[in-house]
Amino acid sequence: MRKPTRPREVGRGERVLPGVWRLRLPLDLPGVPHVNAWALKAGSGIVLVDTGMHDRGTMAHLEQALDRTGHRVSDIQLIVVTHAHIDHCGQAPPLAKRAGCEVWMHPRWALHAHEDLDESIDIALLSGVPEGPLRQWADARRGMGTGQAGELYSDKDLVPGVTFETDAGVWQVVETPGHAPSHVCLHQPEQRVLLTGDHLLGRVSQYFDVGYTPDPVGEFLESLTVVEGLDARLALAGHARPFTDIQAHIDANRVEVESKLQATRAALADGPRSAYEVARVVYGETFNADMASWLITLTRAWLVHLARLGEILNDGGDPVEHWRLAS
């Protein structure tokens, strides 16, 4: 008998509230099978929040998802981007051109929107990644697309005080850096709805851009407190289904951060280690070739945060940076 095959992933659209549709877009990323864009009815058109990444067939997926909600690209009146990661902004330039609309992003988007592969290799070597596997990873990366269509840009700074109006009400900008320097959430206070981007997800899954701000983990924890004060009742996240237990998600993220910080402290208890060595200890069997880049970046975020707290030190790196407990 033939084994059942998985159904082909396509873009899908579904209504979650009157005038609010979830556009579920497939991704080809390790551990991240989908991303959500959001269509918000605004008079005769829509505001599109996030766009998905750019790859072969991705525009067709977005068009199909829009079609299922009764809309087309020409209906987009404004594109709002929660943060400048390719799965959220990758299709913004061509969509804006086709729709004749503006793109709004937080001004810090320019800090981290353009990946420099050579710089990533230097950071990996500093972190202690073995050169052989690193070169294999780099060669594979060079053979891939960037995920970004055209030159990313923003027509207006998406900062507190900026609002946009939809049939569901007026949405307010809430700065929530940590996951990315440019990250914002979008709050509709009357309906107590929060578009959370990747700040809060349907499950606890964390990532932090490292190297652009002094302490992304600290920023993330502060952003959790900001969101906690909004008293929202429904979260529309950048991945997975909408959820209502927002406080439980906030608490779970705090627990996860503290758990990984404690594991990082324990990994350094026996003496200095590189970020690569710490990551292998902290993440154990989950550390593999597909997830190594993600988990080393996370580990560097834990190390930077502990150094910011004065708990650990590093030796400056020559050629590999090693971290140790401060006392």
Tab-separated table of C-alpha atoms in Angstrom:
chain	number	residue	atom	x	y	z
A	1	MET	CA	0.000	0.000	0.000
A	2	ARG	CA	1.141	3.535	-0.741
A	3	LYS	CA	1.962	5.633	2.265
A	4	PRO	CA	-0.281	8.667	2.683
A	5	THR	CA	1.384	11.863	1.549
A	6	ARG	CA	1.145	15.205	3.245
A	7	PRO	CA	-1.242	17.604	1.517
A	8	ARG	CA	0.473	20.242	-0.569
A	9	GLU	CA	0.878	23.442	1.429
A	10	VAL	CA	-0.863	26.452	-0.078
A	11	GLY	CA	-1.799	29.904	1.090
A	12	ARG	CA	-5.018	29.941	3.085
A	13	GLY	CA	-7.278	32.683	4.406
A	14	GLU	CA	-9.758	32.546	7.272
A	15	ARG	CA	-11.829	35.102	9.157
A	16	VAL	CA	-11.057	35.407	12.865
A	17	LEU	CA	-13.126	38.528	13.637
A	18	PRO	CA	-15.460	40.740	11.634
A	19	GLY	CA	-13.165	42.557	9.229
A	20	VAL	CA	-10.040	40.626	10.326
A	21	TRP	CA	-8.607	37.715	8.319
A	22	ARG	CA	-5.619	35.461	8.984
A	23	LEU	CA	-3.541	34.730	5.871
A	24	ARG	CA	-1.641	31.496	6.562
A	25	LEU	CA	1.405	31.358	4.283
A	26	PRO	CA	3.717	28.323	3.966
A	27	LEU	CA	7.436	28.700	4.695
A	28	ASP	CA	10.432	26.527	3.895
A	29	LEU	CA	12.382	27.231	7.077
A	30	PRO	CA	13.621	24.708	9.697
A	31	GLY	CA	11.020	24.447	12.448
A	32	VAL	CA	8.915	27.296	11.026
A	33	PRO	CA	6.379	25.858	8.546
A	34	HIS	CA	4.071	28.860	8.313
A	35	VAL	CA	3.840	32.595	8.858
A	36	ASN	CA	0.734	34.694	9.315
A	37	ALA	CA	-0.086	37.909	7.516
A	38	TRP	CA	-3.263	39.754	8.526
A	39	ALA	CA	-5.822	41.472	6.321
A	40	LEU	CA	-7.789	44.203	8.103
A	41	LYS	CA	-10.826	45.610	6.310
A	42	ALA	CA	-10.608	49.364	5.823
A	43	GLY	CA	-13.552	50.743	3.882
A	44	SER	CA	-13.410	49.430	0.334
A	45	GLY	CA	-9.913	47.958	0.800
A	46	ILE	CA	-7.640	46.375	3.389
A	47	VAL	CA	-4.599	47.119	5.509
A	48	LEU	CA	-2.096	44.265	5.179
A	49	VAL	CA	-0.020	43.508	8.285
A	50	ASP	CA	3.142	41.604	7.254
A	51	THR	CA	3.697	39.984	3.870
A	52	GLY	CA	5.477	36.644	4.122
A	53	MET	CA	8.933	36.009	2.669
A	54	HIS	CA	9.890	36.031	-1.005
A	55	ASP	CA	10.669	32.740	-2.695
A	56	ARG	CA	9.453	30.723	-5.629
A	57	GLY	CA	5.659	30.593	-5.505
A	58	THR	CA	5.251	32.741	-2.403
A	59	MET	CA	3.403	35.581	-4.148
A	60	ALA	CA	0.929	33.036	-5.508
A	61	HIS	CA	0.359	31.721	-1.987
A	62	LEU	CA	-0.415	35.229	-0.748
A	63	GLU	CA	-2.738	35.900	-3.671
A	64	GLN	CA	-4.570	32.633	-3.024
A	65	ALA	CA	-4.939	33.434	0.667
A	66	LEU	CA	-6.284	36.887	-0.176
A	67	ASP	CA	-8.678	35.378	-2.700
A	68	ARG	CA	-10.152	33.140	-0.014
A	69	THR	CA	-10.998	36.268	1.985
A	70	GLY	CA	-12.577	37.947	-1.061
A	71	HIS	CA	-9.691	40.328	-1.706
A	72	ARG	CA	-6.930	40.993	-4.218
A	73	VAL	CA	-3.549	42.701	-4.121
A	74	SER	CA	-5.160	45.800	-5.649
A	75	ASP	CA	-7.317	46.113	-2.488
A	76	ILE	CA	-4.270	46.755	-0.276
A	77	GLN	CA	-4.318	50.387	0.863
A	78	LEU	CA	-1.410	50.186	3.321
A	79	ILE	CA	1.268	47.650	4.304
A	80	VAL	CA	2.276	47.632	7.966
A	81	VAL	CA	5.299	45.527	8.989
A	82	THR	CA	5.688	44.293	12.573
A	83	HIS	CA	9.453	43.809	12.140
A	84	ALA	CA	12.070	43.515	9.441
A	85	HIS	CA	12.597	39.756	9.309
A	86	ILE	CA	12.212	38.281	5.833
A	87	ASP	CA	9.227	36.093	6.692
A	88	HIS	CA	7.353	39.261	7.652
A	89	CYS	CA	8.608	41.836	5.151
A	90	GLY	CA	10.075	39.844	2.250
A	91	GLN	CA	7.320	40.666	-0.243
A	92	ALA	CA	6.626	44.253	0.845
A	93	PRO	CA	8.318	46.153	-2.034
A	94	PRO	CA	6.609	44.391	-4.987
A	95	LEU	CA	3.263	44.301	-3.172
A	96	ALA	CA	3.422	48.040	-2.471
A	97	LYS	CA	4.301	48.732	-6.105
A	98	ARG	CA	1.440	46.619	-7.425
A	99	ALA	CA	-1.086	48.056	-4.971
A	100	GLY	CA	0.172	51.646	-5.182
A	101	CYS	CA	0.356	51.932	-1.387
A	102	GLU	CA	2.847	52.841	1.329
A	103	VAL	CA	4.939	50.608	3.602
A	104	TRP	CA	5.269	51.525	7.293
A	105	MET	CA	7.993	50.095	9.570
A	106	HIS	CA	9.778	51.034	12.760
A	107	PRO	CA	12.882	53.134	11.950
A	108	ARG	CA	15.216	50.533	13.461
A	109	TRP	CA	14.437	48.228	10.518
A	110	ALA	CA	17.611	49.419	8.806
A	111	LEU	CA	19.779	48.060	11.639
A	112	HIS	CA	19.183	44.426	10.831
A	113	ALA	CA	17.316	44.049	7.550
A	114	HIS	CA	20.349	43.291	5.376
A	115	GLU	CA	22.219	40.068	6.162
A	116	ASP	CA	25.990	40.128	5.611
A	117	LEU	CA	27.114	36.536	5.126
A	118	ASP	CA	30.801	37.339	5.622
A	119	GLU	CA	29.976	39.062	8.907
A	120	SER	CA	27.907	36.050	9.977
A	121	ILE	CA	30.887	33.793	9.244
A	122	ASP	CA	33.200	36.005	11.324
A	123	ILE	CA	30.759	35.909	14.258
A	124	ALA	CA	30.445	32.116	13.968
A	125	LEU	CA	34.246	31.711	14.022
A	126	LEU	CA	34.448	34.022	17.048
A	127	SER	CA	31.776	31.857	18.692
A	128	GLY	CA	33.913	28.749	18.201
A	129	VAL	CA	32.009	27.047	15.382
A	130	PRO	CA	34.312	24.465	13.706
A	131	GLU	CA	35.494	25.730	10.340
A	132	GLY	CA	34.492	22.636	8.336
A	133	PRO	CA	30.762	22.613	9.196
A	134	LEU	CA	30.750	26.409	9.021
A	135	ARG	CA	32.059	26.435	5.444
A	136	GLN	CA	29.441	23.857	4.447
A	137	TRP	CA	26.724	26.044	5.958
A	138	ALA	CA	28.085	29.153	4.238
A	139	ASP	CA	28.260	27.421	0.843
A	140	ALA	CA	24.646	26.309	1.233
A	141	ARG	CA	23.604	29.852	2.193
A	142	ARG	CA	25.280	31.312	-0.871
A	143	GLY	CA	23.164	29.032	-3.020
A	144	MET	CA	19.924	30.265	-1.486
A	145	GLY	CA	17.873	33.372	-2.131
A	146	THR	CA	17.764	36.148	0.393
A	147	GLY	CA	14.018	35.885	1.010
A	148	GLN	CA	13.701	39.598	0.258
A	149	ALA	CA	12.118	40.824	-2.967
A	150	GLY	CA	13.558	44.117	-4.162
A	151	GLU	CA	15.052	46.780	-1.935
A	152	LEU	CA	13.287	47.059	1.407
A	153	TYR	CA	12.187	50.563	2.385
A	154	SER	CA	9.732	52.357	4.640
A	155	ASP	CA	7.547	55.348	3.766
A	156	LYS	CA	6.675	56.207	7.368
A	157	ASP	CA	8.157	55.484	10.780
A	158	LEU	CA	5.934	53.101	12.738
A	159	VAL	CA	6.398	54.532	16.239
A	160	PRO	CA	4.161	55.238	19.260
A	161	GLY	CA	1.634	57.930	18.407
A	162	VAL	CA	1.190	56.667	14.846
A	163	THR	CA	-2.198	55.062	14.235
A	164	PHE	CA	-4.134	53.642	11.327
A	165	GLU	CA	-7.868	53.155	11.017
A	166	THR	CA	-9.770	50.044	9.945
A	167	ASP	CA	-13.352	48.860	10.193
A	168	ALA	CA	-12.318	47.038	13.390
A	169	GLY	CA	-11.192	50.348	14.919
A	170	VAL	CA	-8.055	52.452	15.266
A	171	TRP	CA	-4.810	50.525	15.803
A	172	GLN	CA	-2.015	51.909	17.979
A	173	VAL	CA	1.722	51.193	17.755
A	174	VAL	CA	3.419	49.588	20.769
A	175	GLU	CA	7.217	49.296	20.691
A	176	THR	CA	8.289	45.764	21.692
A	177	PRO	CA	11.988	45.309	20.865
A	178	GLY	CA	13.863	42.154	21.795
A	179	HIS	CA	13.042	39.624	19.108
A	180	ALA	CA	14.188	42.314	16.676
A	181	PRO	CA	15.209	45.963	17.183
A	182	SER	CA	12.386	47.055	14.863
A	183	HIS	CA	9.648	44.973	16.486
A	184	VAL	CA	6.273	46.528	17.237
A	185	CYS	CA	2.898	45.159	18.282
A	186	LEU	CA	-0.351	46.700	17.077
A	187	HIS	CA	-3.083	47.303	19.640
A	188	GLN	CA	-6.806	47.825	19.168
A	189	PRO	CA	-7.841	48.829	22.711
A	190	GLU	CA	-11.637	48.908	22.345
A	191	GLN	CA	-11.788	45.288	21.189
A	192	ARG	CA	-8.710	44.397	23.297
A	193	VAL	CA	-6.981	42.801	20.320
A	194	LEU	CA	-3.201	42.703	19.923
A	195	LEU	CA	-1.318	41.864	16.741
A	196	THR	CA	1.805	40.439	18.365
A	197	GLY	CA	4.113	39.672	15.427
A	198	ASP	CA	6.841	37.411	16.830
A	199	HIS	CA	6.872	38.960	20.309
A	200	LEU	CA	4.300	36.460	21.584
A	201	LEU	CA	3.626	33.326	19.565
A	202	GLY	CA	1.129	30.511	19.830
A	203	ARG	CA	3.824	28.462	21.560
A	204	VAL	CA	6.965	29.558	23.375
A	205	SER	CA	9.602	29.881	20.654
A	206	GLN	CA	12.207	32.558	21.150
A	207	TYR	CA	14.808	34.245	18.969
A	208	PHE	CA	16.744	37.473	19.427
A	209	ASP	CA	18.736	39.562	16.972
A	210	VAL	CA	22.128	39.954	18.626
A	211	GLY	CA	24.708	42.655	18.026
A	212	TYR	CA	22.485	45.607	17.149
A	213	THR	CA	21.482	46.688	20.665
A	214	PRO	CA	23.218	46.205	24.030
A	215	ASP	CA	20.866	43.571	25.492
A	216	PRO	CA	18.054	42.102	23.358
A	217	VAL	CA	16.983	39.633	26.074
A	218	GLY	CA	16.599	42.491	28.540
A	219	GLU	CA	14.601	44.423	25.951
A	220	PHE	CA	12.375	41.391	25.393
A	221	LEU	CA	11.649	41.057	29.116
A	222	GLU	CA	10.764	44.759	29.309
A	223	SER	CA	8.502	44.350	26.274
A	224	LEU	CA	6.674	41.498	28.014
A	225	THR	CA	5.880	43.920	30.841
A	226	VAL	CA	4.657	46.534	28.365
A	227	VAL	CA	2.305	44.044	26.696
A	228	GLU	CA	1.138	42.781	30.083
A	229	GLY	CA	-0.088	46.282	30.885
A	230	LEU	CA	-2.304	46.473	27.785
A	231	ASP	CA	-4.854	43.980	29.162
A	232	ALA	CA	-5.514	42.556	25.694
A	233	ARG	CA	-7.861	39.566	25.432
A	234	LEU	CA	-6.978	38.194	21.981
A	235	ALA	CA	-3.539	37.803	20.415
A	236	LEU	CA	-3.095	37.550	16.659
A	237	ALA	CA	0.443	36.216	16.349
A	238	GLY	CA	2.917	35.992	13.515
A	239	HIS	CA	2.881	32.195	13.680
A	240	ALA	CA	0.241	29.650	14.743
A	241	ARG	CA	-3.391	30.259	15.640
A	242	PRO	CA	-4.850	33.195	17.582
A	243	PHE	CA	-4.975	32.698	21.355
A	244	THR	CA	-6.655	34.290	24.351
A	245	ASP	CA	-4.499	33.199	27.305
A	246	ILE	CA	-2.086	36.092	26.845
A	247	GLN	CA	-0.960	36.277	30.472
A	248	ALA	CA	-0.110	32.559	30.430
A	249	HIS	CA	2.030	33.121	27.328
A	250	ILE	CA	3.798	36.064	28.986
A	251	ASP	CA	4.480	33.974	32.093
A	252	ALA	CA	5.696	31.009	30.024
A	253	ASN	CA	8.139	33.231	28.132
A	254	ARG	CA	9.571	34.563	31.378
A	255	VAL	CA	9.984	31.006	32.680
A	256	GLU	CA	11.715	29.959	29.445
A	257	VAL	CA	14.148	32.888	29.603
A	258	GLU	CA	15.068	32.126	33.215
A	259	SER	CA	15.429	28.413	32.432
A	260	LYS	CA	17.881	29.074	29.617
A	261	LEU	CA	19.810	31.643	31.659
A	262	GLN	CA	20.182	29.102	34.447
A	263	ALA	CA	21.295	26.449	31.966
A	264	THR	CA	23.859	28.898	30.579
A	265	ARG	CA	25.204	29.617	34.064
A	266	ALA	CA	25.468	25.874	34.696
A	267	ALA	CA	27.311	25.335	31.408
A	268	LEU	CA	30.001	27.785	32.592
A	269	ALA	CA	30.295	26.318	36.089
A	270	ASP	CA	33.239	24.085	35.124
A	271	GLY	CA	35.229	26.814	33.436
A	272	PRO	CA	35.369	29.045	30.340
A	273	ARG	CA	33.565	27.969	27.180
A	274	SER	CA	32.883	29.369	23.726
A	275	ALA	CA	29.329	30.211	22.674
A	276	TYR	CA	29.355	27.101	20.459
A	277	GLU	CA	30.337	24.905	23.396
A	278	VAL	CA	27.731	26.490	25.657
A	279	ALA	CA	25.026	26.018	23.022
A	280	ARG	CA	25.794	22.314	22.703
A	281	VAL	CA	25.486	21.907	26.482
A	282	VAL	CA	22.345	24.026	26.873
A	283	TYR	CA	20.423	22.524	23.944
A	284	GLY	CA	21.733	18.970	23.995
A	285	GLU	CA	20.102	16.647	21.464
A	286	THR	CA	18.121	19.463	19.853
A	287	PHE	CA	21.406	20.971	18.615
A	288	ASN	CA	21.803	19.741	15.030
A	289	ALA	CA	22.932	21.039	11.648
A	290	ASP	CA	19.518	22.486	10.788
A	291	MET	CA	19.118	24.339	14.090
A	292	ALA	CA	22.740	25.219	14.895
A	293	SER	CA	22.653	28.783	13.563
A	294	TRP	CA	19.409	29.560	15.414
A	295	LEU	CA	20.597	28.021	18.707
A	296	ILE	CA	24.052	29.623	18.660
A	297	THR	CA	22.423	33.012	18.124
A	298	LEU	CA	20.094	32.338	21.067
A	299	THR	CA	23.048	31.287	23.194
A	300	ARG	CA	24.918	34.466	22.345
A	301	ALA	CA	21.826	36.389	23.489
A	302	TRP	CA	21.847	34.582	26.857
A	303	LEU	CA	25.576	35.282	27.252
A	304	VAL	CA	25.232	38.967	26.372
A	305	HIS	CA	22.386	39.342	28.879
A	306	LEU	CA	24.337	37.668	31.690
A	307	ALA	CA	27.360	39.845	30.884
A	308	ARG	CA	25.107	42.899	31.011
A	309	LEU	CA	24.010	41.789	34.486
A	310	GLY	CA	27.672	41.481	35.507
A	311	GLU	CA	27.430	37.729	36.072
A	312	ILE	CA	29.888	36.617	33.363
A	313	LEU	CA	32.902	37.932	31.476
A	314	ASN	CA	34.573	37.164	28.148
A	315	ASP	CA	38.219	37.175	27.159
A	316	GLY	CA	37.824	39.322	24.058
A	317	GLY	CA	38.237	36.486	21.584
A	318	ASP	CA	41.548	35.718	19.873
A	319	PRO	CA	40.589	33.955	17.695
A	320	VAL	CA	37.693	32.397	19.660
A	321	GLU	CA	35.790	34.261	22.361
A	322	HIS	CA	35.413	32.388	25.659
A	323	TRP	CA	33.003	33.211	28.462
A	324	ARG	CA	33.395	32.562	32.191
A	325	LEU	CA	31.563	33.223	35.428
A	326	ALA	CA	32.537	36.527	37.021
A	327	SER	CA	33.073	34.958	40.401
